[in-house]
Coordinates of N, CA and C in Angstrom, one line a residue:
M1 N -126.7 142.6 7.5 CA -126.8 141.4 6.7 C -125.8 140.3 7.3
H2 N -124.7 140.8 7.7 CA -123.7 139.9 8.3 C -124.3 139.3 9.6
F3 N -125.0 140.1 10.3 CA -125.6 139.6 11.6 C -126.7 138.5 11.3
K4 N -127.5 138.9 10.3 CA -128.5 137.9 10.0 C -128.0 136.6 9.5
G5 N -126.9 136.7 8.7 CA -126.3 135.4 8.2 C -125.7 134.6 9.3
D6 N -125.0 135.3 10.2 CA -124.4 134.6 11.4 C -125.5 134.0 12.2
K7 N -126.6 134.7 12.4 CA -127.7 134.1 13.2 C -128.3 132.9 12.4
F8 N -128.3 133.0 11.1 CA -128.9 131.9 10.3 C -128.0 130.6 10.4
Q9 N -126.6 130.9 10.5 CA -125.7 129.8 10.6 C -125.8 129.1 12.0
R10 N -126.0 130.0 13.0 CA -126.1 129.4 14.3 C -127.4 128.6 14.5
S11 N -128.4 129.1 13.8 CA -129.7 128.3 13.9 C -129.6 127.0 13.3
K12 N -128.7 126.8 12.3 CA -128.5 125.5 11.7 C -127.8 124.5 12.6
Q13 N -127.0 125.1 13.5 CA -126.2 124.2 14.4 C -127.0 123.8 15.6
V14 N -128.1 124.4 15.8 CA -128.9 124.0 17.0 C -129.5 122.6 16.8
K15 N -129.3 121.7 17.7 CA -129.8 120.4 17.6 C -131.3 120.3 18.0
R16 N -131.9 119.4 17.4 CA -133.3 119.3 17.6 C -133.5 118.6 19.0
I17 N -134.3 119.2 19.8 CA -134.6 118.7 21.1 C -135.7 117.6 21.0
P18 N -135.5 116.4 21.5 CA -136.5 115.4 21.5 C -137.7 115.7 22.2
E19 N -138.8 115.1 21.9 CA -140.0 115.4 22.6 C -140.0 114.9 24.0
P20 N -140.7 115.6 24.9 CA -140.6 115.2 26.3 C -141.1 113.8 26.5
G21 N -140.3 113.0 27.2 CA -140.6 111.7 27.6 C -140.2 110.6 26.5
S22 N -139.8 111.1 25.3 CA -139.4 110.1 24.3 C -138.2 109.3 24.7
Y23 N -137.2 110.1 25.2 CA -135.9 109.4 25.6 C -136.2 108.4 26.7
S24 N -137.0 108.7 27.7 CA -137.2 107.8 28.8 C -138.0 106.6 28.3
K25 N -138.9 106.8 27.3 CA -139.6 105.7 26.8 C -138.7 104.7 26.1
R26 N -137.8 105.3 25.3 CA -136.9 104.4 24.6 C -135.9 103.7 25.5
S27 N -135.5 104.4 26.5 CA -134.6 103.7 27.5 C -135.3 102.7 28.3
L28 N -136.5 102.9 28.7 CA -137.3 101.9 29.4 C -137.6 100.7 28.6
N29 N -137.9 100.9 27.3 CA -138.1 99.8 26.4 C -136.9 98.9 26.2
S30 N -135.7 99.6 26.0 CA -134.5 98.8 25.9 C -134.1 98.1 27.2
L31 N -134.4 98.7 28.3 CA -134.1 98.0 29.6 C -135.0 96.8 29.8
N32 N -136.3 97.0 29.4 CA -137.2 95.9 29.6 C -136.8 94.7 28.7
S33 N -136.4 95.0 27.4 CA -136.0 94.0 26.5 C -134.8 93.3 27.0
T34 N -133.8 94.0 27.5 CA -132.6 93.4 28.1 C -132.9 92.6 29.3
N35 N -133.8 93.1 30.1 CA -134.2 92.3 31.3 C -134.9 91.0 30.9
R36 N -135.7 91.0 29.8 CA -136.3 89.8 29.3 C -135.3 88.8 28.9
C37 N -134.2 89.3 28.2 CA -133.1 88.4 27.7 C -132.4 87.8 28.9
R38 N -132.2 88.6 29.9 CA -131.5 88.1 31.1 C -132.4 87.1 31.9
R39 N -133.7 87.4 32.0 CA -134.6 86.5 32.6 C -134.6 85.2 31.9
T40 N -134.6 85.2 30.5 CA -134.6 84.0 29.7 C -133.4 83.2 30.0
S41 N -132.2 83.9 30.1 CA -131.0 83.1 30.3 C -130.9 82.6 31.7
Y42 N -131.5 83.3 32.7 CA -131.5 82.8 34.0 C -132.4 81.6 34.1
N43 N -133.6 81.6 33.5 CA -134.5 80.5 33.5 C -133.9 79.3 32.8
D44 N -133.1 79.5 31.7 CA -132.5 78.3 31.1 C -131.4 77.8 32.0
N45 N -130.6 78.7 32.6 CA -129.5 78.2 33.5 C -130.0 77.5 34.7
S46 N -131.2 77.9 35.2 CA -131.8 77.3 36.4 C -132.1 75.8 36.1
A47 N -132.3 75.4 34.8 CA -132.6 74.0 34.5 C -131.3 73.2 34.5
M48 N -130.2 73.8 34.5 CA -128.9 73.1 34.5 C -128.6 72.7 36.0
V49 N -128.8 71.4 36.3 CA -128.5 71.0 37.7 C -127.0 70.9 37.9
S50 N -126.3 70.5 36.9 CA -124.8 70.4 37.1 C -124.2 71.5 36.2
A51 N -122.9 71.4 36.0 CA -122.2 72.4 35.2 C -122.6 72.4 33.8
G52 N -122.8 71.3 33.2 CA -123.1 71.2 31.8 C -124.2 70.3 31.3
L53 N -125.0 69.8 32.2 CA -126.1 68.9 31.9 C -127.4 69.3 32.5
T54 N -128.4 68.9 31.8 CA -129.8 69.1 32.4 C -130.1 68.1 33.5
A55 N -131.2 68.2 34.1 CA -131.6 67.2 35.1 C -131.7 65.8 34.5
I56 N -132.2 65.7 33.2 CA -132.2 64.4 32.5 C -130.8 64.0 32.2
G57 N -129.9 65.0 31.9 CA -128.5 64.6 31.6 C -127.8 64.0 32.8
V58 N -128.1 64.5 34.0 CA -127.5 63.9 35.2 C -127.9 62.4 35.3
L59 N -129.2 62.2 35.1 CA -129.7 60.8 35.2 C -129.1 60.0 34.1
W60 N -128.9 60.6 32.9 CA -128.2 59.9 31.8 C -126.8 59.5 32.2
A61 N -126.1 60.4 32.8 CA -124.7 60.1 33.2 C -124.6 59.0 34.2
M62 N -125.6 59.0 35.2 CA -125.6 57.9 36.2 C -125.9 56.5 35.6
I63 N -126.9 56.5 34.7 CA -127.3 55.3 34.1 C -126.2 54.8 33.1
S64 N -125.5 55.7 32.4 CA -124.4 55.3 31.6 C -123.3 54.7 32.4
F65 N -123.0 55.2 33.5 CA -122.0 54.6 34.4 C -122.4 53.2 34.8
L66 N -123.6 53.1 35.3 CA -124.1 51.8 35.7 C -124.1 50.8 34.6
A67 N -124.5 51.2 33.4 CA -124.6 50.3 32.2 C -123.2 49.9 31.8
T68 N -122.2 50.8 31.9 CA -120.8 50.4 31.5 C -120.3 49.4 32.5
C69 N -120.5 49.7 33.8 CA -120.0 48.7 34.8 C -120.6 47.4 34.7
A70 N -121.9 47.3 34.4 CA -122.6 46.0 34.3 C -122.1 45.3 33.1
S71 N -121.9 46.0 32.0 CA -121.5 45.3 30.7 C -120.1 44.8 30.9
C72 N -119.2 45.6 31.4 CA -117.8 45.2 31.5 C -117.6 44.1 32.5
V73 N -118.3 44.2 33.7 CA -118.1 43.2 34.7 C -118.7 41.8 34.2
G74 N -119.9 41.9 33.6 CA -120.4 40.7 33.0 C -119.6 40.1 31.9
Y75 N -118.9 40.9 31.1 CA -118.1 40.5 30.1 C -116.8 39.7 30.6
M76 N -116.3 40.2 31.7 CA -115.1 39.7 32.3 C -115.4 38.4 33.2
L77 N -116.6 38.3 33.7 CA -116.9 37.2 34.5 C -117.0 35.9 33.8
P78 N -116.5 34.8 34.3 CA -116.6 33.5 33.7 C -117.9 32.7 34.0
Y79 N -118.8 33.4 34.7 CA -120.0 32.7 35.2 C -121.2 33.0 34.3
W80 N -121.2 32.5 33.1 CA -122.3 32.6 32.2 C -123.2 31.4 32.2
I81 N -122.6 30.2 32.2 CA -123.4 29.0 32.3 C -122.6 28.1 33.3
Q82 N -123.4 27.3 34.0 CA -122.9 26.4 35.0 C -123.3 25.0 34.7
G83 N -122.2 24.1 34.7 CA -122.4 22.7 34.5 C -121.7 21.9 35.6
S84 N -121.5 20.6 35.3 CA -120.8 19.8 36.3 C -120.1 18.7 35.6
M85 N -119.0 18.2 36.3 CA -118.2 17.1 35.8 C -117.9 16.1 36.9
L86 N -117.2 15.0 36.6 CA -116.8 14.0 37.6 C -118.1 13.5 38.4
N87 N -119.0 13.0 37.6 CA -120.3 12.5 38.2 C -121.0 13.5 39.0
N88 N -121.1 14.7 38.5 CA -121.9 15.8 39.2 C -121.3 16.2 40.5
T89 N -120.0 15.9 40.7 CA -119.4 16.3 42.0 C -118.6 17.6 41.9
Q90 N -118.3 18.0 40.7 CA -117.5 19.2 40.5 C -118.2 20.2 39.6
A91 N -118.4 21.4 40.1 CA -119.1 22.4 39.3 C -118.1 23.0 38.3
V92 N -118.7 23.3 37.1 CA -117.9 23.9 36.0 C -118.6 25.1 35.5
Y93 N -117.8 26.2 35.2 CA -118.4 27.4 34.8 C -117.7 27.9 33.5
F94 N -118.6 28.4 32.6 CA -118.1 28.9 31.3 C -118.4 30.4 31.2
G95 N -117.5 31.2 30.6 CA -117.8 32.5 30.2 C -117.6 32.7 28.7
V96 N -117.3 33.9 28.3 CA -117.1 34.1 26.9 C -115.7 33.7 26.5
F97 N -114.7 34.1 27.2 CA -113.3 33.8 27.0 C -112.6 33.3 28.2
R98 N -113.4 32.9 29.3 CA -112.8 32.4 30.5 C -113.6 31.2 31.0
R99 N -113.0 30.4 31.9 CA -113.6 29.2 32.3 C -113.1 28.9 33.8
C100 N -113.9 28.3 34.6 CA -113.6 27.9 35.9 C -113.7 26.4 36.1
N101 N -112.7 25.8 36.7 CA -112.6 24.4 37.0 C -112.7 23.5 35.7
Y102 N -111.5 23.1 35.3 CA -111.4 22.4 34.0 C -110.3 21.3 34.2
P103 N -110.5 20.2 33.4 CA -109.6 19.1 33.4 C -108.3 19.4 32.6
T104 N -107.2 18.9 33.0 CA -105.9 19.0 32.2 C -105.3 17.6 32.2
I105 N -104.4 17.5 31.2 CA -103.6 16.2 31.1 C -102.6 16.1 32.1
E106 N -101.9 17.2 32.4 CA -100.7 17.1 33.3 C -101.1 17.1 34.8
A107 N -102.0 18.0 35.2 CA -102.4 18.2 36.6 C -103.7 17.6 37.0
G108 N -104.4 16.9 36.1 CA -105.7 16.4 36.4 C -106.7 17.5 36.4
F109 N -107.6 17.5 37.4 CA -108.7 18.5 37.4 C -108.2 19.7 38.2
V110 N -108.3 20.9 37.6 CA -107.8 22.1 38.3 C -109.0 22.9 38.7
N111 N -109.0 23.3 40.0 CA -110.1 24.0 40.6 C -109.7 25.5 40.7
Q112 N -109.7 26.2 39.6 CA -109.4 27.6 39.5 C -110.0 28.2 38.2
C113 N -110.0 29.5 38.2 CA -110.6 30.2 37.0 C -109.4 30.8 36.2
G114 N -109.6 30.8 34.9 CA -108.5 31.3 34.0 C -109.1 31.6 32.6
R115 N -108.3 32.3 31.9 CA -108.8 32.6 30.5 C -108.0 31.7 29.5
Y116 N -108.5 31.5 28.3 CA -107.8 30.7 27.3 C -106.5 31.4 26.9
K117 N -105.5 30.6 26.6 CA -104.2 31.2 26.4 C -104.2 32.1 25.1
T118 N -104.8 31.6 24.1 CA -104.8 32.4 22.8 C -106.3 32.5 22.4
F119 N -106.4 33.4 21.4 CA -107.8 33.7 20.9 C -108.3 32.4 20.2
V120 N -107.4 31.7 19.6 CA -107.8 30.5 18.8 C -108.3 29.4 19.8
D121 N -107.8 29.4 21.0 CA -108.2 28.4 22.0 C -109.6 28.5 22.5
I122 N -110.3 29.6 22.2 CA -111.7 29.8 22.6 C -112.5 28.7 21.9
P123 N -113.3 28.0 22.6 CA -113.9 26.7 22.1 C -114.6 26.9 20.7
S124 N -115.5 27.8 20.5 CA -116.2 27.9 19.3 C -116.1 29.2 18.6
L125 N -116.4 29.2 17.3 CA -116.3 30.4 16.5 C -117.3 31.5 17.0
S126 N -118.5 31.1 17.4 CA -119.5 32.0 18.0 C -119.0 32.7 19.2
W127 N -118.3 32.0 20.1 CA -117.7 32.6 21.3 C -116.6 33.5 20.9
Q128 N -115.8 33.2 19.9 CA -114.8 34.2 19.5 C -115.4 35.5 18.9
I129 N -116.5 35.3 18.2 CA -117.2 36.5 17.7 C -117.8 37.3 18.9
C130 N -118.3 36.6 19.9 CA -118.8 37.3 21.1 C -117.8 38.0 21.8
T131 N -116.6 37.5 21.9 CA -115.5 38.1 22.6 C -115.1 39.5 21.9
V132 N -115.1 39.5 20.6 CA -114.8 40.7 19.8 C -115.9 41.7 19.9
V133 N -117.1 41.2 19.7 CA -118.3 42.1 19.6 C -118.6 42.8 20.9
I134 N -118.6 42.0 22.0 CA -118.9 42.6 23.3 C -117.8 43.4 23.8
G135 N -116.5 43.1 23.4 CA -115.4 43.9 23.8 C -115.5 45.3 23.2
V136 N -115.8 45.3 21.9 CA -115.9 46.6 21.2 C -117.0 47.4 21.8
G137 N -118.2 46.8 22.1 CA -119.3 47.5 22.7 C -118.9 48.0 24.1
C138 N -118.1 47.3 24.9 CA -117.7 47.8 26.2 C -116.8 49.0 26.1
I139 N -115.9 49.0 25.1 CA -115.0 50.1 24.8 C -115.8 51.4 24.5
I140 N -116.8 51.2 23.6 CA -117.6 52.4 23.3 C -118.4 52.9 24.5
A141 N -118.9 52.0 25.3 CA -119.7 52.3 26.4 C -118.8 53.1 27.5
M142 N -117.5 52.6 27.6 CA -116.6 53.3 28.5 C -116.3 54.7 28.1
F143 N -116.2 54.9 26.8 CA -115.9 56.3 26.2 C -117.1 57.2 26.5
V144 N -118.3 56.7 26.2 CA -119.5 57.6 26.4 C -119.7 57.9 27.9
S145 N -119.4 56.9 28.8 CA -119.6 57.1 30.2 C -118.6 58.0 30.7
F146 N -117.3 58.0 30.3 CA -116.3 58.9 30.7 C -116.7 60.3 30.2
T147 N -117.2 60.5 29.0 CA -117.7 61.8 28.6 C -118.8 62.3 29.4
A148 N -119.7 61.5 29.8 CA -120.9 61.9 30.5 C -120.5 62.4 31.9
L149 N -119.5 61.7 32.5 CA -119.1 62.1 33.9 C -118.3 63.4 33.8
L150 N -117.5 63.6 32.8 CA -116.8 64.8 32.6 C -117.8 66.0 32.4
A151 N -118.9 65.7 31.7 CA -119.9 66.8 31.4 C -120.5 67.3 32.7
C152 N -120.5 66.5 33.8 CA -121.1 66.9 35.0 C -120.2 68.0 35.7
C153 N -119.0 68.1 35.3 CA -118.1 69.1 35.9 C -117.6 70.2 34.9
M154 N -117.8 69.9 33.6 CA -117.3 70.9 32.6 C -118.5 71.4 31.8
K155 N -118.5 72.7 31.7 CA -119.6 73.4 30.9 C -119.4 73.3 29.4
D156 N -120.5 73.1 28.7 CA -120.5 73.1 27.2 C -119.7 72.0 26.7
L157 N -119.5 70.9 27.4 CA -118.8 69.7 26.9 C -119.8 68.9 26.1
V158 N -121.0 68.7 26.7 CA -122.1 68.0 26.0 C -123.2 68.9 25.7
T159 N -123.2 69.4 24.5 CA -124.3 70.2 24.0 C -125.4 69.3 23.5
K160 N -126.5 69.9 22.9 CA -127.6 69.0 22.4 C -127.1 68.2 21.2
R161 N -126.3 68.8 20.4 CA -125.8 68.0 19.2 C -124.8 66.9 19.7
V162 N -123.9 67.2 20.6 CA -123.0 66.2 21.1 C -123.7 65.1 21.8
G163 N -124.7 65.5 22.6 CA -125.5 64.5 23.3 C -126.2 63.5 22.4
R164 N -126.7 64.0 21.3 CA -127.3 63.1 20.4 C -126.3 62.2 19.7
F165 N -125.1 62.7 19.4 CA -124.1 61.9 18.8 C -123.6 60.8 19.7
V166 N -123.3 61.1 20.9 CA -122.8 60.1 21.9 C -124.0 59.1 22.2
G167 N -125.2 59.6 22.1 CA -126.3 58.7 22.3 C -126.4 57.6 21.2
C168 N -126.1 58.1 19.9 CA -126.0 57.1 18.8 C -124.9 56.1 19.1
L169 N -123.8 56.5 19.6 CA -122.7 55.6 19.9 C -123.1 54.7 21.0
Q170 N -123.8 55.2 22.0 CA -124.3 54.3 23.1 C -125.3 53.3 22.6
F171 N -126.2 53.7 21.7 CA -127.1 52.7 21.1 C -126.3 51.7 20.3
M172 N -125.3 52.0 19.6 CA -124.5 51.1 18.9 C -123.8 50.1 19.9
A173 N -123.3 50.6 21.0 CA -122.7 49.8 22.0 C -123.7 48.8 22.6
G174 N -124.9 49.2 22.9 CA -126.0 48.3 23.4 C -126.3 47.2 22.4
I175 N -126.3 47.6 21.1 CA -126.6 46.6 20.0 C -125.5 45.6 20.0
L176 N -124.3 46.0 20.1 CA -123.1 45.1 20.1 C -123.1 44.1 21.2
V177 N -123.4 44.7 22.4 CA -123.4 43.8 23.6 C -124.6 42.8 23.5
G178 N -125.7 43.3 23.1 CA -126.9 42.4 22.9 C -126.7 41.4 21.9
S179 N -126.0 41.7 20.8 CA -125.7 40.7 19.8 C -124.8 39.6 20.3
G180 N -123.8 40.0 21.1 CA -123.0 39.0 21.7 C -123.7 38.0 22.6
C181 N -124.7 38.6 23.4 CA -125.5 37.7 24.2 C -126.4 36.8 23.4
V182 N -126.9 37.2 22.2 CA -127.7 36.4 21.4 C -126.9 35.3 20.7
L183 N -125.6 35.6 20.3 CA -124.8 34.7 19.6 C -124.2 33.6 20.6
Y184 N -124.1 33.9 21.8 CA -123.4 33.0 22.8 C -124.0 31.6 22.8
P185 N -125.3 31.4 22.8 CA -125.8 30.0 22.8 C -125.5 29.2 21.5
L186 N -124.9 29.8 20.5 CA -124.5 29.0 19.3 C -123.3 28.2 19.6
G187 N -122.6 28.4 20.7 CA -121.4 27.6 21.0 C -121.7 26.5 22.0
W188 N -123.0 26.3 22.3 CA -123.3 25.2 23.3 C -123.2 23.8 22.7
D189 N -122.9 23.7 21.4 CA -122.8 22.4 20.8 C -121.3 21.9 20.8
H190 N -120.4 22.7 21.4 CA -119.0 22.3 21.4 C -118.8 21.2 22.4
T191 N -117.7 20.4 22.1 CA -117.3 19.2 22.9 C -117.1 19.6 24.4
Q192 N -116.4 20.7 24.6 CA -116.1 21.1 26.0 C -117.4 21.4 26.8
V193 N -118.4 22.0 26.1 CA -119.6 22.3 26.7 C -120.4 21.1 27.0
Q194 N -120.4 20.1 26.0 CA -121.2 18.9 26.2 C -120.6 18.0 27.3
Q195 N -119.3 18.1 27.6 CA -118.7 17.4 28.7 C -119.3 17.8 30.0
A196 N -119.7 19.1 30.1 CA -120.2 19.6 31.3 C -121.8 19.7 31.3
C197 N -122.4 19.8 30.2 CA -123.8 19.9 30.1 C -124.5 18.7 29.5
G198 N -123.8 17.7 29.1 CA -124.4 16.5 28.6 C -124.6 16.6 27.1
Q199 N -124.8 15.4 26.5 CA -125.0 15.3 25.1 C -126.2 16.0 24.5
M200 N -127.1 16.3 25.4 CA -128.4 17.0 24.9 C -128.1 18.5 24.6
S201 N -127.0 19.0 25.0 CA -126.8 20.4 24.8 C -126.4 20.6 23.3
G202 N -126.9 21.7 22.8 CA -126.7 22.1 21.4 C -127.0 23.5 21.1
L203 N -127.3 23.9 19.9 CA -127.6 25.3 19.6 C -128.9 25.7 20.3
Y204 N -128.7 26.7 21.2 CA -129.8 27.2 22.0 C -130.5 26.1 22.9
R205 N -129.8 25.0 23.1 CA -130.2 24.0 24.1 C -129.1 23.8 25.1
I206 N -129.4 24.2 26.3 CA -128.4 24.2 27.3 C -128.2 22.9 28.0
G207 N -129.0 21.9 27.8 CA -128.9 20.6 28.3 C -129.0 20.6 29.8
N208 N -128.0 19.9 30.5 CA -128.1 19.8 32.0 C -127.5 21.1 32.7
C209 N -127.0 22.0 31.9 CA -126.4 23.2 32.5 C -127.5 24.2 32.8
S210 N -127.1 25.3 33.5 CA -128.1 26.4 33.8 C -127.4 27.7 33.6
M211 N -128.2 28.7 33.3 CA -127.6 30.1 33.1 C -127.2 30.6 34.5
C212 N -126.1 31.4 34.4 CA -125.6 32.0 35.6 C -125.6 33.5 35.6
F213 N -125.2 34.1 36.7 CA -125.5 35.6 36.9 C -124.6 36.4 36.0
G214 N -123.5 35.9 35.5 CA -122.7 36.7 34.6 C -123.4 37.1 33.3
Y215 N -124.2 36.1 32.8 CA -124.9 36.3 31.5 C -126.0 37.3 31.8
Y216 N -126.7 37.2 32.9 CA -127.8 38.2 33.2 C -127.3 39.6 33.5
T217 N -126.1 39.7 34.0 CA -125.5 41.0 34.3 C -125.2 41.7 33.0
T218 N -124.7 40.9 32.0 CA -124.4 41.5 30.7 C -125.6 41.9 30.0
I219 N -126.7 41.1 30.1 CA -128.0 41.5 29.4 C -128.5 42.8 30.1
G220 N -128.4 42.9 31.4 CA -128.8 44.1 32.1 C -128.1 45.3 31.7
G221 N -126.7 45.1 31.5 CA -126.0 46.3 31.0 C -126.4 46.7 29.6
C222 N -126.8 45.7 28.8 CA -127.3 46.0 27.4 C -128.5 46.8 27.5
G223 N -129.5 46.4 28.4 CA -130.7 47.2 28.5 C -130.5 48.6 29.0
L224 N -129.6 48.8 30.0 CA -129.3 50.1 30.5 C -128.6 51.0 29.4
L225 N -127.8 50.4 28.6 CA -127.2 51.1 27.5 C -128.2 51.7 26.5
L226 N -129.2 50.8 26.2 CA -130.3 51.3 25.3 C -131.1 52.4 25.9
L227 N -131.4 52.2 27.2 CA -132.2 53.2 27.9 C -131.4 54.6 28.0
A228 N -130.1 54.5 28.2 CA -129.3 55.7 28.3 C -129.2 56.4 27.0
S229 N -129.2 55.6 25.9 CA -129.1 56.2 24.6 C -130.4 57.1 24.3
L230 N -131.5 56.7 24.8 CA -132.7 57.5 24.7 C -132.7 58.8 25.5
L231 N -132.2 58.6 26.7 CA -132.1 59.8 27.6 C -131.1 60.8 27.1
S232 N -130.1 60.4 26.3 CA -129.0 61.3 25.8 C -129.6 62.4 24.9
W233 N -130.8 62.2 24.3 CA -131.3 63.2 23.4 C -131.8 64.5 24.2
K234 N -132.0 64.3 25.5 CA -132.4 65.5 26.4 C -131.3 65.8 27.4
A235 N -130.1 65.3 27.2 CA -129.1 65.4 28.2 C -128.3 66.7 28.0
G236 N -128.1 67.1 26.8 CA -127.2 68.3 26.5 C -128.0 69.6 26.7
T237 N -127.2 70.7 26.8 CA -127.8 72.0 27.0 C -127.4 72.9 25.8
S238 N -128.0 74.0 25.7 CA -127.6 75.0 24.7 C -126.3 75.6 25.1
K239 N -125.5 75.9 24.1 CA -124.2 76.4 24.4 C -124.3 77.9 24.8
T240 N -123.6 78.3 25.8 CA -123.6 79.6 26.3 C -122.6 80.5 25.7
D241 N -122.8 81.8 25.6 CA -121.8 82.7 25.0 C -120.9 83.2 26.1
A242 N -120.1 84.2 25.8 CA -119.1 84.7 26.7 C -119.7 85.4 27.9
Y243 N -121.0 85.9 27.8 CA -121.7 86.6 28.8 C -122.6 85.7 29.6
G244 N -122.5 84.4 29.4 CA -123.4 83.5 30.1 C -124.8 83.4 29.7
I245 N -125.1 84.0 28.5 CA -126.5 84.0 28.0 C -126.6 82.8 27.1
V246 N -127.7 82.0 27.3 CA -127.9 80.8 26.5 C -128.5 81.2 25.2
G247 N -127.8 80.7 24.1 CA -128.3 81.0 22.8 C -128.2 82.4 22.4
H248 N -129.1 82.9 21.5 CA -129.1 84.3 21.0 C -130.4 84.9 21.4
C249 N -130.4 86.1 21.9 CA -131.6 86.8 22.3 C -131.6 88.2 21.6
D250 N -132.5 88.5 20.7 CA -132.6 89.7 20.1 C -133.6 90.6 20.7
P251 N -133.2 91.7 21.4 CA -134.2 92.5 22.1 C -135.3 93.0 21.2
R252 N -135.1 93.2 19.9 CA -136.2 93.7 19.0 C -137.3 92.6 18.8
R253 N -136.9 91.3 19.1 CA -137.9 90.3 18.9 C -138.5 89.8 20.2
V254 N -138.1 90.4 21.3 CA -138.7 90.0 22.6 C -140.1 90.7 22.8

């Protein structure tokens, strides 16, 4: 009886042997699912042309840089409108807060470019508003452009959510720069402008003056900012985990 009981206890401890081929099937299924996850991550990573941006994201970074340069350069240039003084013998240029070739009481006519000494010295209220509005838009554009350039070298800096957020900022910058360009002609009725453009100049009437390349450069920067804001929605990538796999991949759902 003792022998039978001992044999019975040993039979309890014997592990059940799996069916032939069941282990290999399970292992092959798990390997196939893992390979599918890896192939998915490789396919997603192959779309990343740079360290942290998609192909559209690289184009977005380039256009953002060009838009920022155009907006800032046009903002700083005093060549928005061109007029003449001294019986049409001397060209005069106006910008938002700068001017070239202007008459003075002490030195007569000065042939050089300069900015107004104080913010109050800017001729009209509309030009003062333009100075603030376009300046804020250029600051926002520079921030977005700097972020886009960094994203070309740093992984996971601009994800899909971050790309859409900075795209909204970029759209706001374009609206601000464009609003400044629209408000600028409201200052053409000022005395200083009429001295160079004639008495026919007024609100949205340029008189004898002509538009210059600084104004068109700023408008071009505004258009590029709006275009870049649309591209930003496809610029970001999915955030990768510590193993370099994009997103989450569940082998049971593959």
